Amino acid sequence: MKIALGCDHGGITIKPAVEKVLKENGIEIIDFGCFDSSSVDYPDYALKVAEAVSQGKADKGIVLCGTGIGISIAANKVKGIRAAVCHDLFTAQMCAQHNDANIIAMGGRVVSEELAEEMTKVWLNTPFEGGRHTGRVGKITAIENKYFK
Ligand code: RB5
């Protein structure tokens, strides 16, 4: 499995925790940066990760900013992306199980390194449940097809 990873200066604090989990699980990381705490613009990193996932160059993506909000909003502007900002283990599980989220977003100013690590594990290890959720996710795609050109 390949995971695209991107963050801004607000998310870089939890990047090592996320990378640790990916490496421990033998997952190939496509690291789009950023690589230090200099101030950068989160949409630039959201776009790189979202395009990699949307184009099939990565299986899934992880994006990190201060809150997880801005970078998830930006990632969701790319066709085919279902980016979910999560704050705890339950939301990390549910976004995979019910929403088939192909990108998880977390906030370095919101969650601890330990929690980011656990959330990454839960999201990676939770399969999409399918069933009634398939149709609901399909309705998200239908909205996308209606409005994305
Ligand atoms: C950067 O200061 C901060 O605005 C950004 O990391 C993120 O939290 C935006 O949603």
Short mmCIF file of N, CA and C and ligand atoms in Angstrom, two decimals:
data_model
loop_
_atom_site.label_atom_id
_atom_site.label_comp_id
_atom_site.label_asym_id
_atom_site.label_seq_id
_atom_site.Cartn_x
_atom_site.Cartn_y
_atom_site.Cartn_z
N MET A 1 0.83 -1.20 0.00
CA MET A 1 0.00 0.00 0.00
C MET A 1 0.87 1.25 0.00
N LYS A 2 0.39 2.27 -0.73
CA LYS A 2 1.10 3.56 -0.76
C LYS A 2 0.21 4.62 -0.15
N ILE A 3 0.79 5.43 0.72
CA ILE A 3 0.04 6.53 1.34
C ILE A 3 0.73 7.84 1.00
N ALA A 4 -0.06 8.79 0.50
CA ALA A 4 0.44 10.15 0.27
C ALA A 4 0.28 10.94 1.55
N LEU A 5 1.33 11.65 1.92
CA LEU A 5 1.34 12.39 3.19
C LEU A 5 1.68 13.84 2.93
N GLY A 6 0.91 14.73 3.53
CA GLY A 6 1.20 16.15 3.38
C GLY A 6 0.79 16.92 4.62
N CYS A 7 1.53 17.97 4.91
CA CYS A 7 1.19 18.77 6.09
C CYS A 7 1.66 20.21 5.91
N ASP A 8 1.15 21.10 6.75
CA ASP A 8 1.70 22.44 6.83
C ASP A 8 2.44 22.57 8.16
N HIS A 9 2.84 23.79 8.49
CA HIS A 9 3.60 24.01 9.72
C HIS A 9 2.78 23.72 10.98
N GLY A 10 1.46 23.80 10.85
CA GLY A 10 0.59 23.51 12.01
C GLY A 10 0.43 22.02 12.25
N GLY A 11 0.69 21.24 11.20
CA GLY A 11 0.51 19.79 11.33
C GLY A 11 1.80 19.02 11.49
N ILE A 12 2.91 19.71 11.27
CA ILE A 12 4.19 18.99 11.24
C ILE A 12 4.56 18.36 12.59
N THR A 13 3.96 18.87 13.66
CA THR A 13 4.25 18.32 14.99
C THR A 13 3.83 16.86 15.13
N ILE A 14 2.77 16.48 14.39
CA ILE A 14 2.31 15.09 14.51
C ILE A 14 2.75 14.23 13.32
N LYS A 15 3.48 14.83 12.39
CA LYS A 15 3.93 14.06 11.22
C LYS A 15 4.81 12.87 11.61
N PRO A 16 5.79 13.03 12.52
CA PRO A 16 6.62 11.87 12.87
C PRO A 16 5.81 10.71 13.46
N ALA A 17 4.78 11.01 14.22
CA ALA A 17 3.95 9.96 14.82
C ALA A 17 3.22 9.18 13.72
N VAL A 18 2.72 9.91 12.74
CA VAL A 18 2.01 9.27 11.63
C VAL A 18 2.99 8.42 10.80
N GLU A 19 4.15 9.00 10.51
CA GLU A 19 5.17 8.28 9.72
C GLU A 19 5.58 6.99 10.43
N LYS A 20 5.69 7.06 11.74
CA LYS A 20 6.11 5.88 12.52
C LYS A 20 5.14 4.71 12.28
N VAL A 21 3.86 5.00 12.33
CA VAL A 21 2.85 3.95 12.13
C VAL A 21 2.95 3.38 10.71
N LEU A 22 3.11 4.27 9.75
CA LEU A 22 3.17 3.81 8.35
C LEU A 22 4.39 2.93 8.14
N LYS A 23 5.52 3.36 8.66
CA LYS A 23 6.75 2.57 8.50
C LYS A 23 6.63 1.22 9.21
N GLU A 24 6.08 1.24 10.41
CA GLU A 24 5.91 -0.02 11.17
C GLU A 24 5.03 -1.03 10.42
N ASN A 25 4.14 -0.49 9.58
CA ASN A 25 3.22 -1.37 8.84
C ASN A 25 3.70 -1.64 7.42
N GLY A 26 4.94 -1.26 7.13
CA GLY A 26 5.51 -1.54 5.81
C GLY A 26 4.84 -0.78 4.68
N ILE A 27 4.24 0.34 5.00
CA ILE A 27 3.53 1.13 3.99
C ILE A 27 4.48 2.13 3.34
N GLU A 28 4.42 2.17 2.01
CA GLU A 28 5.27 3.13 1.30
C GLU A 28 4.67 4.53 1.44
N ILE A 29 5.52 5.49 1.76
CA ILE A 29 5.05 6.87 1.98
C ILE A 29 5.50 7.74 0.81
N ILE A 30 4.53 8.45 0.24
CA ILE A 30 4.89 9.50 -0.75
C ILE A 30 4.78 10.80 0.03
N ASP A 31 5.91 11.36 0.37
CA ASP A 31 5.94 12.51 1.28
C ASP A 31 6.01 13.81 0.49
N PHE A 32 4.92 14.56 0.51
CA PHE A 32 4.85 15.82 -0.23
C PHE A 32 5.27 17.02 0.63
N GLY A 33 5.78 16.77 1.83
CA GLY A 33 6.17 17.88 2.70
C GLY A 33 4.95 18.41 3.44
N CYS A 34 5.13 19.47 4.23
CA CYS A 34 6.35 20.26 4.33
C CYS A 34 7.38 19.53 5.21
N PHE A 35 8.56 20.09 5.27
CA PHE A 35 9.65 19.39 5.95
C PHE A 35 10.24 20.15 7.13
N ASP A 36 9.75 21.36 7.38
CA ASP A 36 10.18 22.09 8.59
C ASP A 36 9.04 22.99 9.04
N SER A 37 9.27 23.77 10.08
CA SER A 37 8.17 24.52 10.68
C SER A 37 8.00 25.93 10.09
N SER A 38 8.62 26.19 8.94
CA SER A 38 8.40 27.48 8.27
C SER A 38 6.93 27.59 7.85
N SER A 39 6.41 28.80 7.91
CA SER A 39 5.01 28.99 7.57
C SER A 39 4.76 28.75 6.08
N VAL A 40 3.80 27.89 5.80
CA VAL A 40 3.42 27.55 4.42
C VAL A 40 1.90 27.57 4.30
N ASP A 41 1.40 27.37 3.09
CA ASP A 41 -0.05 27.42 2.85
C ASP A 41 -0.61 26.00 2.68
N TYR A 42 -1.51 25.63 3.59
CA TYR A 42 -2.01 24.24 3.60
C TYR A 42 -2.68 23.80 2.29
N PRO A 43 -3.34 24.70 1.50
CA PRO A 43 -3.96 24.18 0.27
C PRO A 43 -2.95 23.58 -0.70
N ASP A 44 -1.72 24.07 -0.68
CA ASP A 44 -0.69 23.54 -1.59
C ASP A 44 -0.41 22.06 -1.29
N TYR A 45 -0.41 21.71 -0.03
CA TYR A 45 -0.10 20.33 0.38
C TYR A 45 -1.35 19.44 0.23
N ALA A 46 -2.51 20.02 0.51
CA ALA A 46 -3.77 19.29 0.30
C ALA A 46 -3.89 18.87 -1.16
N LEU A 47 -3.57 19.80 -2.06
CA LEU A 47 -3.70 19.53 -3.49
C LEU A 47 -2.79 18.40 -3.92
N LYS A 48 -1.55 18.41 -3.47
CA LYS A 48 -0.60 17.36 -3.87
C LYS A 48 -1.07 15.98 -3.41
N VAL A 49 -1.51 15.90 -2.17
CA VAL A 49 -1.97 14.61 -1.63
C VAL A 49 -3.26 14.18 -2.34
N ALA A 50 -4.18 15.10 -2.48
CA ALA A 50 -5.48 14.76 -3.08
C ALA A 50 -5.32 14.33 -4.53
N GLU A 51 -4.44 15.00 -5.26
CA GLU A 51 -4.21 14.59 -6.65
C GLU A 51 -3.58 13.21 -6.73
N ALA A 52 -2.66 12.92 -5.84
CA ALA A 52 -2.01 11.60 -5.84
C ALA A 52 -3.05 10.50 -5.60
N VAL A 53 -3.98 10.75 -4.70
CA VAL A 53 -5.03 9.75 -4.40
C VAL A 53 -6.02 9.68 -5.56
N SER A 54 -6.45 10.83 -6.02
CA SER A 54 -7.45 10.89 -7.09
C SER A 54 -6.92 10.23 -8.37
N GLN A 55 -5.63 10.39 -8.63
CA GLN A 55 -5.04 9.83 -9.86
C GLN A 55 -4.55 8.39 -9.67
N GLY A 56 -4.75 7.82 -8.47
CA GLY A 56 -4.36 6.43 -8.23
C GLY A 56 -2.88 6.22 -7.99
N LYS A 57 -2.14 7.32 -7.80
CA LYS A 57 -0.70 7.19 -7.51
C LYS A 57 -0.49 6.78 -6.06
N ALA A 58 -1.47 7.04 -5.23
CA ALA A 58 -1.46 6.59 -3.82
C ALA A 58 -2.81 5.94 -3.55
N ASP A 59 -2.81 4.96 -2.64
CA ASP A 59 -4.06 4.29 -2.30
C ASP A 59 -4.93 5.17 -1.42
N LYS A 60 -4.27 5.85 -0.50
CA LYS A 60 -4.97 6.73 0.45
C LYS A 60 -4.06 7.90 0.77
N GLY A 61 -4.60 8.87 1.53
CA GLY A 61 -3.77 10.01 1.89
C GLY A 61 -3.99 10.43 3.34
N ILE A 62 -2.99 11.09 3.88
CA ILE A 62 -3.08 11.66 5.23
C ILE A 62 -2.63 13.12 5.13
N VAL A 63 -3.47 14.02 5.62
CA VAL A 63 -3.13 15.45 5.59
C VAL A 63 -3.22 16.03 7.00
N LEU A 64 -2.29 16.91 7.31
CA LEU A 64 -2.17 17.44 8.66
C LEU A 64 -2.01 18.95 8.60
N CYS A 65 -2.82 19.68 9.34
CA CYS A 65 -2.58 21.12 9.50
C CYS A 65 -2.84 21.45 10.97
N GLY A 66 -3.05 22.70 11.29
CA GLY A 66 -3.24 23.05 12.70
C GLY A 66 -4.46 22.39 13.30
N THR A 67 -5.56 22.47 12.55
CA THR A 67 -6.82 21.89 13.04
C THR A 67 -7.26 20.67 12.25
N GLY A 68 -6.71 20.50 11.07
CA GLY A 68 -7.20 19.47 10.13
C GLY A 68 -8.32 19.99 9.26
N ILE A 69 -8.82 21.17 9.60
CA ILE A 69 -10.01 21.68 8.90
C ILE A 69 -9.65 22.24 7.51
N GLY A 70 -8.76 23.20 7.48
CA GLY A 70 -8.44 23.85 6.20
C GLY A 70 -7.93 22.85 5.18
N ILE A 71 -7.06 21.98 5.61
CA ILE A 71 -6.43 21.05 4.67
C ILE A 71 -7.43 19.99 4.18
N SER A 72 -8.43 19.68 5.00
CA SER A 72 -9.47 18.73 4.55
C SER A 72 -10.42 19.43 3.58
N ILE A 73 -10.75 20.68 3.86
CA ILE A 73 -11.64 21.42 2.95
C ILE A 73 -10.98 21.49 1.57
N ALA A 74 -9.71 21.83 1.56
CA ALA A 74 -8.99 21.96 0.28
C ALA A 74 -8.92 20.61 -0.44
N ALA A 75 -8.60 19.55 0.28
CA ALA A 75 -8.50 18.22 -0.34
C ALA A 75 -9.83 17.79 -0.95
N ASN A 76 -10.92 18.17 -0.30
CA ASN A 76 -12.25 17.77 -0.79
C ASN A 76 -12.66 18.51 -2.06
N LYS A 77 -11.87 19.45 -2.50
CA LYS A 77 -12.16 20.14 -3.77
C LYS A 77 -11.67 19.34 -4.98
N VAL A 78 -10.95 18.26 -4.71
CA VAL A 78 -10.45 17.42 -5.80
C VAL A 78 -11.43 16.26 -6.01
N LYS A 79 -11.77 16.03 -7.26
CA LYS A 79 -12.75 14.98 -7.60
C LYS A 79 -12.32 13.61 -7.08
N GLY A 80 -13.24 12.94 -6.46
CA GLY A 80 -12.96 11.58 -5.99
C GLY A 80 -12.44 11.52 -4.56
N ILE A 81 -12.25 12.68 -3.97
CA ILE A 81 -11.70 12.70 -2.61
C ILE A 81 -12.81 12.78 -1.56
N ARG A 82 -12.66 11.91 -0.56
CA ARG A 82 -13.50 11.98 0.63
C ARG A 82 -12.54 12.13 1.81
N ALA A 83 -12.25 13.38 2.13
CA ALA A 83 -11.32 13.67 3.22
C ALA A 83 -12.11 13.96 4.49
N ALA A 84 -11.75 13.28 5.56
CA ALA A 84 -12.48 13.43 6.82
C ALA A 84 -11.56 13.96 7.91
N VAL A 85 -11.96 15.07 8.49
CA VAL A 85 -11.19 15.58 9.63
C VAL A 85 -11.67 14.86 10.90
N CYS A 86 -10.74 14.26 11.60
CA CYS A 86 -11.07 13.44 12.77
C CYS A 86 -10.31 13.93 13.99
N HIS A 87 -10.93 13.75 15.13
CA HIS A 87 -10.34 14.23 16.39
C HIS A 87 -10.17 13.14 17.42
N ASP A 88 -10.67 11.96 17.15
CA ASP A 88 -10.64 10.91 18.17
C ASP A 88 -10.72 9.54 17.47
N LEU A 89 -10.63 8.49 18.26
CA LEU A 89 -10.59 7.15 17.68
C LEU A 89 -11.92 6.77 17.03
N PHE A 90 -13.02 7.25 17.61
CA PHE A 90 -14.33 6.89 17.06
C PHE A 90 -14.51 7.49 15.66
N THR A 91 -14.17 8.77 15.51
CA THR A 91 -14.34 9.39 14.19
C THR A 91 -13.36 8.79 13.18
N ALA A 92 -12.16 8.45 13.64
CA ALA A 92 -11.18 7.81 12.75
C ALA A 92 -11.70 6.46 12.25
N GLN A 93 -12.36 5.74 13.10
CA GLN A 93 -12.94 4.45 12.72
C GLN A 93 -14.14 4.63 11.79
N MET A 94 -15.03 5.54 12.19
CA MET A 94 -16.28 5.72 11.42
C MET A 94 -16.05 6.27 10.02
N CYS A 95 -15.06 7.14 9.88
CA CYS A 95 -14.85 7.72 8.53
C CYS A 95 -14.38 6.65 7.55
N ALA A 96 -13.73 5.60 8.06
CA ALA A 96 -13.35 4.48 7.20
C ALA A 96 -14.54 3.53 7.03
N GLN A 97 -15.16 3.18 8.13
CA GLN A 97 -16.22 2.16 8.14
C GLN A 97 -17.49 2.60 7.40
N HIS A 98 -17.91 3.83 7.61
CA HIS A 98 -19.17 4.30 7.03
C HIS A 98 -18.99 5.21 5.81
N ASN A 99 -17.92 6.00 5.79
CA ASN A 99 -17.78 7.02 4.74
C ASN A 99 -16.74 6.66 3.68
N ASP A 100 -16.03 5.56 3.90
CA ASP A 100 -14.97 5.15 2.97
C ASP A 100 -14.02 6.32 2.67
N ALA A 101 -13.65 7.03 3.72
CA ALA A 101 -12.78 8.21 3.56
C ALA A 101 -11.43 7.78 3.00
N ASN A 102 -11.06 8.36 1.88
CA ASN A 102 -9.76 7.99 1.30
C ASN A 102 -8.63 8.93 1.76
N ILE A 103 -9.00 9.94 2.52
CA ILE A 103 -7.99 10.79 3.17
C ILE A 103 -8.47 11.07 4.59
N ILE A 104 -7.56 10.96 5.54
CA ILE A 104 -7.86 11.39 6.90
C ILE A 104 -7.06 12.66 7.16
N ALA A 105 -7.73 13.61 7.83
CA ALA A 105 -7.08 14.88 8.19
C ALA A 105 -7.06 14.99 9.71
N MET A 106 -5.93 15.44 10.22
CA MET A 106 -5.81 15.63 11.67
C MET A 106 -5.14 16.96 11.95
N GLY A 107 -5.36 17.47 13.15
CA GLY A 107 -4.80 18.77 13.53
C GLY A 107 -3.70 18.64 14.57
N GLY A 108 -2.55 19.18 14.23
CA GLY A 108 -1.42 19.14 15.16
C GLY A 108 -1.62 20.00 16.40
N ARG A 109 -2.61 20.92 16.32
CA ARG A 109 -2.92 21.75 17.49
C ARG A 109 -4.14 21.23 18.22
N VAL A 110 -4.61 20.07 17.78
CA VAL A 110 -5.84 19.51 18.35
C VAL A 110 -5.57 18.15 19.02
N VAL A 111 -4.82 17.31 18.35
CA VAL A 111 -4.57 15.96 18.87
C VAL A 111 -3.09 15.80 19.25
N SER A 112 -2.86 14.96 20.24
CA SER A 112 -1.49 14.68 20.68
C SER A 112 -0.81 13.74 19.69
N GLU A 113 0.49 13.61 19.81
CA GLU A 113 1.22 12.66 18.96
C GLU A 113 0.71 11.24 19.18
N GLU A 114 0.45 10.91 20.44
CA GLU A 114 -0.02 9.55 20.78
C GLU A 114 -1.37 9.29 20.13
N LEU A 115 -2.26 10.28 20.22
CA LEU A 115 -3.60 10.10 19.64
C LEU A 115 -3.50 10.03 18.11
N ALA A 116 -2.66 10.85 17.52
CA ALA A 116 -2.48 10.81 16.05
C ALA A 116 -2.02 9.42 15.62
N GLU A 117 -1.13 8.85 16.40
CA GLU A 117 -0.61 7.51 16.09
C GLU A 117 -1.75 6.48 16.15
N GLU A 118 -2.52 6.53 17.21
CA GLU A 118 -3.62 5.57 17.38
C GLU A 118 -4.70 5.77 16.32
N MET A 119 -4.99 7.02 16.01
CA MET A 119 -6.01 7.31 14.98
C MET A 119 -5.57 6.78 13.62
N THR A 120 -4.29 6.94 13.32
CA THR A 120 -3.76 6.44 12.04
C THR A 120 -3.93 4.93 11.97
N LYS A 121 -3.60 4.24 13.06
CA LYS A 121 -3.74 2.78 13.11
C LYS A 121 -5.19 2.37 12.89
N VAL A 122 -6.09 3.01 13.61
CA VAL A 122 -7.52 2.65 13.52
C VAL A 122 -8.04 2.88 12.10
N TRP A 123 -7.71 4.03 11.53
CA TRP A 123 -8.20 4.37 10.18
C TRP A 123 -7.67 3.36 9.16
N LEU A 124 -6.39 3.01 9.27
CA LEU A 124 -5.78 2.07 8.34
C LEU A 124 -6.37 0.67 8.45
N ASN A 125 -6.72 0.29 9.66
CA ASN A 125 -7.15 -1.09 9.91
C ASN A 125 -8.65 -1.29 9.89
N THR A 126 -9.40 -0.23 9.61
CA THR A 126 -10.86 -0.37 9.56
C THR A 126 -11.33 -0.44 8.12
N PRO A 127 -11.92 -1.57 7.72
CA PRO A 127 -12.43 -1.66 6.34
C PRO A 127 -13.76 -0.92 6.18
N PHE A 128 -14.04 -0.54 4.95
CA PHE A 128 -15.35 0.03 4.62
C PHE A 128 -16.40 -1.06 4.78
N GLU A 129 -17.48 -0.75 5.47
CA GLU A 129 -18.51 -1.74 5.78
C GLU A 129 -19.36 -2.10 4.57
N GLY A 130 -19.44 -1.20 3.60
CA GLY A 130 -20.28 -1.47 2.42
C GLY A 130 -21.76 -1.50 2.81
N GLY A 131 -22.52 -2.41 2.22
CA GLY A 131 -23.95 -2.53 2.53
C GLY A 131 -24.67 -1.21 2.31
N ARG A 132 -25.45 -0.79 3.31
CA ARG A 132 -26.25 0.43 3.14
C ARG A 132 -25.38 1.66 2.93
N HIS A 133 -24.12 1.59 3.36
CA HIS A 133 -23.23 2.76 3.22
C HIS A 133 -22.74 2.94 1.77
N THR A 134 -22.79 1.87 1.00
CA THR A 134 -22.35 1.97 -0.41
C THR A 134 -23.24 2.95 -1.16
N GLY A 135 -24.52 2.84 -0.96
CA GLY A 135 -25.45 3.74 -1.64
C GLY A 135 -25.28 5.18 -1.20
N ARG A 136 -25.00 5.36 0.10
CA ARG A 136 -24.83 6.72 0.63
C ARG A 136 -23.57 7.37 0.07
N VAL A 137 -22.51 6.60 0.04
CA VAL A 137 -21.26 7.12 -0.55
C VAL A 137 -21.48 7.38 -2.04
N GLY A 138 -22.26 6.52 -2.66
CA GLY A 138 -22.59 6.72 -4.08
C GLY A 138 -23.35 8.03 -4.29
N LYS A 139 -24.17 8.40 -3.32
CA LYS A 139 -24.90 9.67 -3.44
C LYS A 139 -23.95 10.86 -3.30
N ILE A 140 -22.89 10.70 -2.53
CA ILE A 140 -21.85 11.75 -2.46
C ILE A 140 -21.21 11.90 -3.84
N THR A 141 -20.91 10.76 -4.45
CA THR A 141 -20.30 10.80 -5.79
C THR A 141 -21.25 11.44 -6.80
N ALA A 142 -22.54 11.17 -6.64
CA ALA A 142 -23.52 11.76 -7.56
C ALA A 142 -23.53 13.29 -7.43
N ILE A 143 -23.41 13.79 -6.21
CA ILE A 143 -23.35 15.25 -6.01
C ILE A 143 -22.10 15.80 -6.70
N GLU A 144 -21.01 15.08 -6.49
CA GLU A 144 -19.73 15.47 -7.09
C GLU A 144 -19.88 15.53 -8.62
N ASN A 145 -20.47 14.49 -9.19
CA ASN A 145 -20.63 14.44 -10.65
C ASN A 145 -21.53 15.55 -11.17
N LYS A 146 -22.47 15.97 -10.32
CA LYS A 146 -23.38 17.04 -10.74
C LYS A 146 -22.66 18.40 -10.77
N TYR A 147 -21.76 18.62 -9.83
CA TYR A 147 -21.18 19.95 -9.69
C TYR A 147 -19.73 20.08 -10.12
N PHE A 148 -18.98 18.98 -10.18
CA PHE A 148 -17.58 19.06 -10.60
C PHE A 148 -17.51 18.90 -12.11
N LYS A 149 -16.82 19.79 -12.75
CA LYS A 149 -16.69 19.69 -14.20
C LYS A 149 -15.35 19.06 -14.55
C1 RB5 B 1 -2.01 27.79 10.05
O1 RB5 B 1 -1.74 28.76 11.00
C2 RB5 B 1 -3.41 27.21 10.26
O2 RB5 B 1 -4.35 28.15 9.87
C3 RB5 B 1 -3.57 25.92 9.49
O3 RB5 B 1 -2.61 25.01 9.91
C4 RB5 B 1 -4.89 25.21 9.65
O4 RB5 B 1 -5.23 25.05 10.98
C5 RB5 B 1 -6.01 25.71 8.84
O5 RB5 B 1 -7.12 25.16 8.85
#
